[in-house]
Tab-separated table of C-alpha atoms and ligand atoms in Angstrom:
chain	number	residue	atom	x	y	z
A	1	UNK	CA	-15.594	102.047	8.761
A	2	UNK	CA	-12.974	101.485	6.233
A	3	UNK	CA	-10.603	98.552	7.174
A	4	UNK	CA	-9.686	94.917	6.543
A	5	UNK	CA	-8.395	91.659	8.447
A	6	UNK	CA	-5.605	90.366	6.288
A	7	UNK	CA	-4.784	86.697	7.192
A	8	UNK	CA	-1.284	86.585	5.193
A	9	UNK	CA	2.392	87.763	6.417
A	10	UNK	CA	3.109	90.786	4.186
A	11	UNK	CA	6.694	89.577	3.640
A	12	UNK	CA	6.936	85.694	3.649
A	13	UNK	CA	2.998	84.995	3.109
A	14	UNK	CA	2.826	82.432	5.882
A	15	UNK	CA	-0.446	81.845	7.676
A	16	UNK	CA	0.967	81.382	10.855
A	17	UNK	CA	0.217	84.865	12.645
A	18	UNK	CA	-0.136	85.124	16.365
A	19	UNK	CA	-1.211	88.469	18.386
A	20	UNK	CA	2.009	89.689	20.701
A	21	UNK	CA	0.074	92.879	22.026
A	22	UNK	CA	-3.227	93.835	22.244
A	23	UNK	CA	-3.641	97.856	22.617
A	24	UNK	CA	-7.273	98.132	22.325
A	25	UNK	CA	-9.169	99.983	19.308
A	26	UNK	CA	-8.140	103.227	18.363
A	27	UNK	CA	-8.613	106.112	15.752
A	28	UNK	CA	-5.843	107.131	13.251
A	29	UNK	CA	-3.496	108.840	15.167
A	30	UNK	CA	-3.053	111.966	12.739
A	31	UNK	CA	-6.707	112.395	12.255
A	32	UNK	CA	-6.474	115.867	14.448
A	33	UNK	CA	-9.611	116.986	14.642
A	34	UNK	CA	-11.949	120.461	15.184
A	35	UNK	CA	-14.769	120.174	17.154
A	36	UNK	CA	-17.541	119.810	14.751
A	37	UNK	CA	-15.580	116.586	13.753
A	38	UNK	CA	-15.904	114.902	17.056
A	39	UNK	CA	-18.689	112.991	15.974
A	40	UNK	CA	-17.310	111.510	12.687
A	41	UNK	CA	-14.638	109.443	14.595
A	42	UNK	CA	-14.371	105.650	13.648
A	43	UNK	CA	-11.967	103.331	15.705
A	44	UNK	CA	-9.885	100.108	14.374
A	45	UNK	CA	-8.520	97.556	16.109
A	46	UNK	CA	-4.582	98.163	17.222
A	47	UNK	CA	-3.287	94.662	17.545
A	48	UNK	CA	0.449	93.067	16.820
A	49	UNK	CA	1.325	89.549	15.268
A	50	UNK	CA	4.334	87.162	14.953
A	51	UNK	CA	4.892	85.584	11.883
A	52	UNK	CA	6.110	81.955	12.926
A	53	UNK	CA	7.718	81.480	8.714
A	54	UNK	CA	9.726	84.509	8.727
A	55	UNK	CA	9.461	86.396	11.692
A	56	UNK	CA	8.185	89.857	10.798
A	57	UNK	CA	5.920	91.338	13.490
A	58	UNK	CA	3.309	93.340	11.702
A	59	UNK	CA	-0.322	94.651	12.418
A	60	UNK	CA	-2.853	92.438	10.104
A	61	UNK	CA	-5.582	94.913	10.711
A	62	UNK	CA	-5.134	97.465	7.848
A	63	UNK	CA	-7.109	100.913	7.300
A	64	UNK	CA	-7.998	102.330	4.316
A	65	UNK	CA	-5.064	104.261	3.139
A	66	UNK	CA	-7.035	107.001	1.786
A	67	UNK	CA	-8.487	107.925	5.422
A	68	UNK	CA	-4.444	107.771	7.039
A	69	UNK	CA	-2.582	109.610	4.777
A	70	UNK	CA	-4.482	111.209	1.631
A	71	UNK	CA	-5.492	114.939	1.430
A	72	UNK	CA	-4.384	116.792	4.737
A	73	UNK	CA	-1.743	114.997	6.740
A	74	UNK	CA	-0.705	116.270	10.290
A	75	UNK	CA	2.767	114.912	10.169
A	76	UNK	CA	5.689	117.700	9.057
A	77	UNK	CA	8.674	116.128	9.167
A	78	UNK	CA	10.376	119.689	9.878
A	79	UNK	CA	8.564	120.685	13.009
A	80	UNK	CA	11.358	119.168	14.623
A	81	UNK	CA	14.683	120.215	15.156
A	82	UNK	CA	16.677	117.052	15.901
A	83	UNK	CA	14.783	115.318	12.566
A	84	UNK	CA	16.087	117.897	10.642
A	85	UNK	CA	19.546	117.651	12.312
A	86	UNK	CA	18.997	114.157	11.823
A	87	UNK	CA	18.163	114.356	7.501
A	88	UNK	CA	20.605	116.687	7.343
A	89	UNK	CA	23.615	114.135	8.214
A	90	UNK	CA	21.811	111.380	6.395
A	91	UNK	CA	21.850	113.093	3.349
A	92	UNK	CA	25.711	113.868	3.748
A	93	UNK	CA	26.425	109.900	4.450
A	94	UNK	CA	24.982	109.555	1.047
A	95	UNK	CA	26.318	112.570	-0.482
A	96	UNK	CA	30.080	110.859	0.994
A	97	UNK	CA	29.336	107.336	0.754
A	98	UNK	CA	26.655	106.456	-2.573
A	99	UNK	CA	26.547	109.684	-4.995
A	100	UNK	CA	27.890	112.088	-7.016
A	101	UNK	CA	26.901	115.465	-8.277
A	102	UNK	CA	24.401	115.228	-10.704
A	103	UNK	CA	23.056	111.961	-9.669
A	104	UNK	CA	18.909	111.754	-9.279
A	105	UNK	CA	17.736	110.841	-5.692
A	106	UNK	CA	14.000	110.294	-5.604
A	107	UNK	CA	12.480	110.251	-2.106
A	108	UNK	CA	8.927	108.172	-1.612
A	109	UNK	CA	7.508	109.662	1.091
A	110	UNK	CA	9.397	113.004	0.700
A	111	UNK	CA	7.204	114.983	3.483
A	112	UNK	CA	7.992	118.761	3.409
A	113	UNK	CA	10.869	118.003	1.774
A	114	UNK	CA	13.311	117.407	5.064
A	115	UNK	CA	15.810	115.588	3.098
A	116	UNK	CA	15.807	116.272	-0.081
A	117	UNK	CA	16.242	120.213	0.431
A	118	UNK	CA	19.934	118.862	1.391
A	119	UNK	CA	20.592	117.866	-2.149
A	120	UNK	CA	19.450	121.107	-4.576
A	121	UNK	CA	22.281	122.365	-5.633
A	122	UNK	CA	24.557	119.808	-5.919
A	123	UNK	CA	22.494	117.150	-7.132
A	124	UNK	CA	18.999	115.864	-9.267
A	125	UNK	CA	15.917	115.599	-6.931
A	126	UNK	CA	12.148	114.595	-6.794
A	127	UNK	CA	9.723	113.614	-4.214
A	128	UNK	CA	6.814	111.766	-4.432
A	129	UNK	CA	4.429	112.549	-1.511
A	130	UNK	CA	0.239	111.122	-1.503
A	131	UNK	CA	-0.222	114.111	1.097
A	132	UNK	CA	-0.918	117.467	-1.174
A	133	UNK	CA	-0.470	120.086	2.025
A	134	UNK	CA	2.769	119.190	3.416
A	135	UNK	CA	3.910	118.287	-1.133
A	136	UNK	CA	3.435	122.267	-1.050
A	137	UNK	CA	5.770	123.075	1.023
A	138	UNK	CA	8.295	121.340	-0.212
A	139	UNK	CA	7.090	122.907	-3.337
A	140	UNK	CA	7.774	125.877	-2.147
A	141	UNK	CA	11.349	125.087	-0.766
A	142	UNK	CA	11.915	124.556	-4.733
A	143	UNK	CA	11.897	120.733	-4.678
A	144	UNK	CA	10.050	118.614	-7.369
A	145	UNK	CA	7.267	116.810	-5.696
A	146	UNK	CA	5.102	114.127	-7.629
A	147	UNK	CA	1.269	113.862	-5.994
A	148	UNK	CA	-0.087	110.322	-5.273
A	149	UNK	CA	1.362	107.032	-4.171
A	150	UNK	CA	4.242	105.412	-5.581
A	151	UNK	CA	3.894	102.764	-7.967
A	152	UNK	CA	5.391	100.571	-10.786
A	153	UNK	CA	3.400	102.905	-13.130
A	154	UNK	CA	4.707	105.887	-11.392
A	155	UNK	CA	8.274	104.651	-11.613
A	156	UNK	CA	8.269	103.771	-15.352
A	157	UNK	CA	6.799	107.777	-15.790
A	158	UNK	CA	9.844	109.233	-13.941
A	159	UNK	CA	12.306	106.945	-15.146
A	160	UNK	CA	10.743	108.076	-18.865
A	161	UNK	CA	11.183	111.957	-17.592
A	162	UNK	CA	14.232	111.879	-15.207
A	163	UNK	CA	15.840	109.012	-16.038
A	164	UNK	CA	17.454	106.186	-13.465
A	165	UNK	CA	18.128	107.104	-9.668
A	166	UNK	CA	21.184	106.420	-7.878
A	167	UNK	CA	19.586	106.193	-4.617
A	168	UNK	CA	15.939	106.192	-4.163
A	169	UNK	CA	14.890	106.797	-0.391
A	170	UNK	CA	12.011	105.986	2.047
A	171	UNK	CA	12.033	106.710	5.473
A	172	UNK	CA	9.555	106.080	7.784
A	173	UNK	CA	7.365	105.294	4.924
A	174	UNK	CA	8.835	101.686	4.208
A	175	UNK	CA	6.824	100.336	6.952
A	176	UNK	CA	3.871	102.144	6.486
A	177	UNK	CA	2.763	100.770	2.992
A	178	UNK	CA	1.090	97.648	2.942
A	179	UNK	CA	1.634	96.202	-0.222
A	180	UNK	CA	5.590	96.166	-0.125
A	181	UNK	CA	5.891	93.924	-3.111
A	182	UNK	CA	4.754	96.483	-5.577
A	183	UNK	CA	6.926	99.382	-3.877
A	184	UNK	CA	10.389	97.366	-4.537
A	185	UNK	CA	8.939	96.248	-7.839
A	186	UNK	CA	9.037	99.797	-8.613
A	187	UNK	CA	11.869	100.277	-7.125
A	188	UNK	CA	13.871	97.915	-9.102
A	189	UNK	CA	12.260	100.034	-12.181
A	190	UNK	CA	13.950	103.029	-10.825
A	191	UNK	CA	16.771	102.327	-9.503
A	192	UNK	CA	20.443	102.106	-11.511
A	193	UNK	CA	22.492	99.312	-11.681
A	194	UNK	CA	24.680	100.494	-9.069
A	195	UNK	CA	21.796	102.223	-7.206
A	196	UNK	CA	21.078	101.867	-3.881
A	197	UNK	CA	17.589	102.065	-2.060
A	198	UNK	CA	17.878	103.432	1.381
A	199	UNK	CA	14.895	102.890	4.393
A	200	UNK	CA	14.851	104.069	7.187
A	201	UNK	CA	12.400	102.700	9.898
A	202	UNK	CA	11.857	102.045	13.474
A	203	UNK	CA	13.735	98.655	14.909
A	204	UNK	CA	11.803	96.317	16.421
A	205	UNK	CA	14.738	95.738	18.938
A	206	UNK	CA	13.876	99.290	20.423
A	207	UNK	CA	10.451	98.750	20.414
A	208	UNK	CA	10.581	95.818	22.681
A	209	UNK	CA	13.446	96.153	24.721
A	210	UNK	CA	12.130	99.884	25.499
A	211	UNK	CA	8.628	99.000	25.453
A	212	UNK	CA	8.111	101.864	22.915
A	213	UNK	CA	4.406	100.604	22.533
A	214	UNK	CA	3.313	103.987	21.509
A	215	UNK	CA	4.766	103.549	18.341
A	216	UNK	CA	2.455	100.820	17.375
A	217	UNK	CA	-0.502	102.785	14.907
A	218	UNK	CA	-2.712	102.048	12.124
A	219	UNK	CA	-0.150	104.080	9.845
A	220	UNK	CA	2.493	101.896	10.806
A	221	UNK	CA	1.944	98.186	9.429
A	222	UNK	CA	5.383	97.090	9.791
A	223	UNK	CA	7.817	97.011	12.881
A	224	UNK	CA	10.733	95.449	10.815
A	225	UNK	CA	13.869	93.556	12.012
A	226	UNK	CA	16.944	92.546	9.433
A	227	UNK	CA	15.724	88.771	9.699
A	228	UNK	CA	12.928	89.300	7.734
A	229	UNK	CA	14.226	92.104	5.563
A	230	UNK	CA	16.901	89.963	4.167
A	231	UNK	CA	14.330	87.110	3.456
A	232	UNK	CA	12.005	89.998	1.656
A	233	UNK	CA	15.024	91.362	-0.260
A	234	UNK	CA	15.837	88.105	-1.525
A	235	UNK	CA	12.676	87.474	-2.560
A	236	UNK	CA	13.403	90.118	-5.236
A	237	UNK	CA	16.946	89.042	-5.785
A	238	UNK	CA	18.231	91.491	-3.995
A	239	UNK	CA	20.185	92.345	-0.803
A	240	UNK	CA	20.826	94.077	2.119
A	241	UNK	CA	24.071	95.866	1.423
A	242	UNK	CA	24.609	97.983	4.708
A	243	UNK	CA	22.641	98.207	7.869
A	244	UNK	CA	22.780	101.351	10.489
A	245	UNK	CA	21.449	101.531	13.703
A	246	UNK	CA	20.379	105.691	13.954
A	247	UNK	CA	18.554	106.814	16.984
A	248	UNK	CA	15.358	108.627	15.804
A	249	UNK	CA	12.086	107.771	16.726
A	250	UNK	CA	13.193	106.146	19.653
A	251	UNK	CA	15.381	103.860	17.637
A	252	UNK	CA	15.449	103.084	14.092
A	253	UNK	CA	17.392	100.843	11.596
A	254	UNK	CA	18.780	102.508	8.149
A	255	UNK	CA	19.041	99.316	5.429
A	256	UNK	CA	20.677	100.146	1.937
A	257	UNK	CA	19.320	97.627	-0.566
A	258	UNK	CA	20.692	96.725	-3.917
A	259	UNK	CA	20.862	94.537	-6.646
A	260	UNK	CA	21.587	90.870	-5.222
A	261	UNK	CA	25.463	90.431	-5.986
A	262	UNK	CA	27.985	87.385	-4.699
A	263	UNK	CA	29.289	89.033	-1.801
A	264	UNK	CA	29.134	87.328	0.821
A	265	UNK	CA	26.605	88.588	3.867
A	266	UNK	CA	28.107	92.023	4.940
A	267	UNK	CA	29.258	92.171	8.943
A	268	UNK	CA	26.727	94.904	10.043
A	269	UNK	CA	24.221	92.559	9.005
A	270	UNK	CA	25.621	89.021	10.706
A	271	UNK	CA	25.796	91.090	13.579
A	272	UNK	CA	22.348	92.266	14.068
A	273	UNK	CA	21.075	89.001	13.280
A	274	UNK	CA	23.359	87.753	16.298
A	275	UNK	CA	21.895	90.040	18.363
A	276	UNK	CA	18.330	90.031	17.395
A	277	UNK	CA	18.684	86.163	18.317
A	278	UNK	CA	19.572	86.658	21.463
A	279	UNK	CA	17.052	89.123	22.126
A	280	UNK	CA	14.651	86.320	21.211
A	281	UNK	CA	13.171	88.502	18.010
A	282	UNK	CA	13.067	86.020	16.057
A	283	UNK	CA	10.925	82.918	18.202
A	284	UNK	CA	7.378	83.951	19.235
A	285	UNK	CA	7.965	83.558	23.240
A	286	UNK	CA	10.908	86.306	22.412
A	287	UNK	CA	7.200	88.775	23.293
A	288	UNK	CA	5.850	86.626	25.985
A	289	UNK	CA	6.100	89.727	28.577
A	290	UNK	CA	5.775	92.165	25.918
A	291	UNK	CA	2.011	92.476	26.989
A	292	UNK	CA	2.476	92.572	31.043
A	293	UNK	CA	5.330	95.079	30.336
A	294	UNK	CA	3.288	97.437	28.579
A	295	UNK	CA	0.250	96.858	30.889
A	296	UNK	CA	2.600	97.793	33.822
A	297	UNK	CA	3.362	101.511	32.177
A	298	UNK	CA	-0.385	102.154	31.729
A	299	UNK	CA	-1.228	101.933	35.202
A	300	UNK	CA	1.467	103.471	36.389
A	301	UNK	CA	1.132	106.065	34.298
A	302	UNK	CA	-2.588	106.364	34.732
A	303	UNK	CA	-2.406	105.983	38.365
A	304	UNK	CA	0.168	109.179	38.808
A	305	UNK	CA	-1.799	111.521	36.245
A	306	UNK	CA	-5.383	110.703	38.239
A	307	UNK	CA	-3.256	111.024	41.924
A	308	UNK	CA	-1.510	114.583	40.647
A	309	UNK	CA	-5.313	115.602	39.425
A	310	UNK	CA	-7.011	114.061	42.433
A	311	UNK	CA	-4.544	116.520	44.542
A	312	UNK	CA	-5.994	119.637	42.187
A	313	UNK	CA	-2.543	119.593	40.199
A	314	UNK	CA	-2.667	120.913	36.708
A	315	UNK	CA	-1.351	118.378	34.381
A	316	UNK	CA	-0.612	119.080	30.721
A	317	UNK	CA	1.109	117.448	27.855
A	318	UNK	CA	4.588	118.577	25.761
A	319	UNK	CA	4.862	117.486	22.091
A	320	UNK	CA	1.748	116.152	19.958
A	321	UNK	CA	3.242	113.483	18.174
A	322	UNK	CA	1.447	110.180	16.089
A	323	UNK	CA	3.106	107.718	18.766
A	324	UNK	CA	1.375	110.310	21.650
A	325	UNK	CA	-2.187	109.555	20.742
A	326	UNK	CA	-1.542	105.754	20.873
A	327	UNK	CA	-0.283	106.467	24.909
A	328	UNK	CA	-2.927	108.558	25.095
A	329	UNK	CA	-6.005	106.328	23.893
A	330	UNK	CA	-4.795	103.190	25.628
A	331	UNK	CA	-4.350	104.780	28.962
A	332	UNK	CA	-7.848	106.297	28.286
A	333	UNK	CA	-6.873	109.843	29.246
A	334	UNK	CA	-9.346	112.603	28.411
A	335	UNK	CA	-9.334	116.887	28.903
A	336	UNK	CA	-9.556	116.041	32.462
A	337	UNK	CA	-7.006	114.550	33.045
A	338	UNK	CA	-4.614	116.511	30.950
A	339	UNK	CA	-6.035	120.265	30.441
A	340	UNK	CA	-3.896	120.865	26.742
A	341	UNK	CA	-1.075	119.381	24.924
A	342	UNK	CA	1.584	122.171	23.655
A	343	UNK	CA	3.348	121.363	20.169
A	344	UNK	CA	5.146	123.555	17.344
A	345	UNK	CA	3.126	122.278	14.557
A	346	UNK	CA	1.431	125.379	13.553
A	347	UNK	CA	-1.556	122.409	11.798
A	348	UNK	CA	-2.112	120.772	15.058
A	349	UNK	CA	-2.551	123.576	17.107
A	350	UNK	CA	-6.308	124.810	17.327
A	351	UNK	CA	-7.176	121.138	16.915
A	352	UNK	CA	-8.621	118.862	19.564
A	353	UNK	CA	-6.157	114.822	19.732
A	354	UNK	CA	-8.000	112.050	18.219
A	355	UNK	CA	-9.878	109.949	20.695
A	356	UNK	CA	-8.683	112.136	23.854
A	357	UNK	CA	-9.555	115.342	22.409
A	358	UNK	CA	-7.043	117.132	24.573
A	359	UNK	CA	-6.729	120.735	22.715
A	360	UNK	CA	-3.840	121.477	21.127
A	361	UNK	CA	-1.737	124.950	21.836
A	362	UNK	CA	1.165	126.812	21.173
A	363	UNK	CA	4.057	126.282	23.253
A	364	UNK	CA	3.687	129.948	23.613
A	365	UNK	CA	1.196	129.265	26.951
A	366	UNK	CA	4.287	127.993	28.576
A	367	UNK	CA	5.835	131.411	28.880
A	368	UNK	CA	3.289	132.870	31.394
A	369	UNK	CA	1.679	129.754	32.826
A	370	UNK	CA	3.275	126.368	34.941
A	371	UNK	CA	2.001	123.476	35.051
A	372	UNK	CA	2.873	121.340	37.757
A	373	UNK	CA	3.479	118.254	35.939
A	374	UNK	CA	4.141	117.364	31.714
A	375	UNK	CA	3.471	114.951	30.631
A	376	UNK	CA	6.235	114.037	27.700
A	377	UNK	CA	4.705	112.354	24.879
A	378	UNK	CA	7.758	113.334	22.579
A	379	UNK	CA	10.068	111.021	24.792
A	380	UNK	CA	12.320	110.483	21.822
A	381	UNK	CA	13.402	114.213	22.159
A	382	UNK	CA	14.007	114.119	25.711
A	383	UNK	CA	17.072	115.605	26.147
A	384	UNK	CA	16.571	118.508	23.474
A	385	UNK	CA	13.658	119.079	25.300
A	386	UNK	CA	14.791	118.965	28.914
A	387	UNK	CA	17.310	121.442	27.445
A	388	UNK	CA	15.099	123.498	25.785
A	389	UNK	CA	12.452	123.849	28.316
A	390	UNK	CA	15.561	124.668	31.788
A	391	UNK	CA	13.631	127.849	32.459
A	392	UNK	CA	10.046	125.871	32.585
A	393	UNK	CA	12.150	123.347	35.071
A	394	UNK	CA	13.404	126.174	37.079
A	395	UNK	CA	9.757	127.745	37.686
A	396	UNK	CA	8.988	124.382	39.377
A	397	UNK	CA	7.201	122.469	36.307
A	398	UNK	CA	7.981	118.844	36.880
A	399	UNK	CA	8.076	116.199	33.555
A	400	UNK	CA	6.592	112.950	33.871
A	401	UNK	CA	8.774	110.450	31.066
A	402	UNK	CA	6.807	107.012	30.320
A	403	UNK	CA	9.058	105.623	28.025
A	404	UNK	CA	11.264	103.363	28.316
A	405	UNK	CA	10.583	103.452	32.019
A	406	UNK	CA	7.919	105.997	34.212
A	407	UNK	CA	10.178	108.549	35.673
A	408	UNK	CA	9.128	111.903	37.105
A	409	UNK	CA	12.335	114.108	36.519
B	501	TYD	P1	7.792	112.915	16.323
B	501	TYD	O1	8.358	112.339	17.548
B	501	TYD	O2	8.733	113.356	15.282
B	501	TYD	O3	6.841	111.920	15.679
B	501	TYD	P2	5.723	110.862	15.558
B	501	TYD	O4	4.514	111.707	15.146
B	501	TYD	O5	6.226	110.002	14.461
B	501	TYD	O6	5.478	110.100	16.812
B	501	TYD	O7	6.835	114.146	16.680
B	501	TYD	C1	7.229	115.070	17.614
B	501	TYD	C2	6.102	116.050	17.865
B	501	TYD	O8	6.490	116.875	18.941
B	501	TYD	C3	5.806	116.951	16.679
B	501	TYD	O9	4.402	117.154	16.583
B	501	TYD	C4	6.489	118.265	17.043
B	501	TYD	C5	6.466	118.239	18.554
B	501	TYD	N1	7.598	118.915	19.209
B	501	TYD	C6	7.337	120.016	20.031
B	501	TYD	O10	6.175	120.425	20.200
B	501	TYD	N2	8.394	120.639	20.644
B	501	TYD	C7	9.680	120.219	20.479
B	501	TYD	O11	10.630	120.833	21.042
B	501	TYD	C8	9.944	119.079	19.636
B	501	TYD	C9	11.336	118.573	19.446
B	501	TYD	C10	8.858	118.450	19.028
């Protein structure tokens, strides 16, 4: 067991932490495993808290970043079609809007190289990615890829070899790192004058107004809203230049950071701020039916999966994502309840799901078998999916949604 209890906001180190959700405990969600690994499984607590001084909901209970992300990571950016629709207009808003040929954009995080293969060509790239199997492939879509975690060491070694970046990136890293301090001290090493650092990460006003409780895992530490980003940037004199609402993952929030400057507070900003207020993000009984909420999707999700199996239905699962094995492990579901998960992630499949240990399969099953109900863990791709999967529909295959609300469609 490899994991610690911090006691200290990550962002305004305040003391004053209180648990909004309780999920139970739960392995790493990308620990995919074969079946000789079963036995090796260790579980950590899955717990949110409000931070009363700056009000930054966070996990506290952190997990040895070597075990989450180092050596083989399950997570390809690519395997999905919409993400990579997704990079691929993100990288022209800062093609259009921040950059010019030439320029250096370093990506922390960089994957398989999702959104940096939209800049060779045209522009100076490098990724830094801890994970060496999915640094490979980006490797091999000819994009520089530093090994290991990024650092203030790290920075001052590619600033010595590449020189400054005009926009340094991390997306749906930024809330996965737990010592955020050094990564914008590094950053600030990095970056140009008149650089910009982008983040992308999921919005806490999603989360809770859709219940999205299954994106709540060890990997992610964070579950930021712009209140306490703009206290955290300041903190470094800097600022929050621009913010975006974009819609992956269920709902995210893009934040371009600079250099702190005497503008005054920009009006994409004020406005989230105004609405996160009203949505009561920002006072701790903002979550008081956060837990009830989320209680009320596990049994009814639990309840139809049992009645459809109970009846001799054959229930299965479409899309083996991080966020699935969090549904998965709090409603307790095991192979009999759902027989196999199918997912386009040629690493996952052959594997069993931590905790559940469903089997994973190619989608390919779905051509000559129909299950009666699917369960659709990869929610955030619904309509792609739906889409995608008419013929399935058509043979009588029914899809069971549970987020943001249990629907059988
Ligand atoms: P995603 O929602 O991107 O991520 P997270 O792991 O952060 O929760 O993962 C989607 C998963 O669903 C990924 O493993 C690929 C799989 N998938 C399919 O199997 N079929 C599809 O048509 C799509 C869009 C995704």
């Amino acid at each position: 067991m490899s994991y610690i209890h911090k006691k200290q906001c990550r962002i305004c180190k305040g003391t004053e932490l209180t648990q909004v959700l309780s999920l139970g405990d739960h392995p790493p969600v990308d620990n995919f495993l074969s079946n000789i690994q079963i036995k090796d499984e260790n579980r950590y607590p899955l717990n949110l808290y409000f931070c009363a001084g700056c009000s930054l909901v966070q996990l506290l209970d952190v997990v040895d970043e070597e075990e989450l992300f180092h050596g083989e990571y399950a997570y390809f950016s690519s395997a999905s079609k919409p993400l990579v629709d997704h990079f691929h207009s993100y990288a022209e808003d800062l093609k259009n809007d921040n950059m010019q040929e030439g320029d250096l954009i370093v990506d922390i995080g960089s994957n398989d190289g999702v959104l940096l293969q939209f800049f060779t060509g045209t522009h100076r790239v490098l990724g830094v990615e801890p994970s060496s199997n999915v640094a490979d492939l980006a490797r091999e879509k000819g994009i520089d890829t530093v090994d290991g975690f990024f650092t203030t060491k790290m920075a001052e070694d590619i600033v010595a070899k590449h020189g400054k970046a005009k926009v340094v990136t991390a997306n749906n890293v930024f809330a996965h790192i737990d010592n955020i301090d050094e990564i914008v001290r590094a950053v600030k090493i990095l970056l140009a004058d008149d650089g910009v650092f982008v983040t992308e990460s999921h919005y806490l006003l999603d989360l809770v107004s859709k219940r999205e409780f299954d994106t709540v895992y060890h990997e992610h530490l964070c579950y930021y809203s712009v209140k306490p980003l703009m206290h955290f940037f300041q903190r470094f004199d800097m600022e929050i230049a621009d913010v975006r609402r974009v819609s992956t993952h269920g709902g995210s929030i893009r934040v371009y950071a600079r250099f702190a400057t005497s503008e005054p507070i920009p009006e994409s900003v004020q406005e989230l701020l105004v609405l996160e207020e009203k949505e009561g993000l920002h006072i701790l009984s903002g979550f008081s039916s956060f837990q009830t909420d989320v209680d009320t999707i596990r049994e009814k999700l639990v309840g139809l999966v049992r009645g459809f199996r109970a009846e001799g239905k054959l229930v299965t699962a479409y899309g083996a994502p991080a966020k699935g094995n969090t549904l998965l492990n709090f409603c307790g579901f095991t192979p009999d309840d759902i027989l196999y998960i199918t997912d386009t992630t040629p690493y996952k499949i052959g594997l069993l799901t931590p905790g559940s240990h469903i089997p994973v399969v190619s989608p390919d099953i779905l051509q000559s078998e129909t299950p009666d109900y699917i369960l659709l863990l990869a929610w955030n791709y619904r309509d792609f999916i739906i889409e995608k999967e008419k013929a399935l529909r058509e043979r009588g295959a029914k899809f069971i949604i549970p987020i943001p609300t249990v629907e059988i469609i």
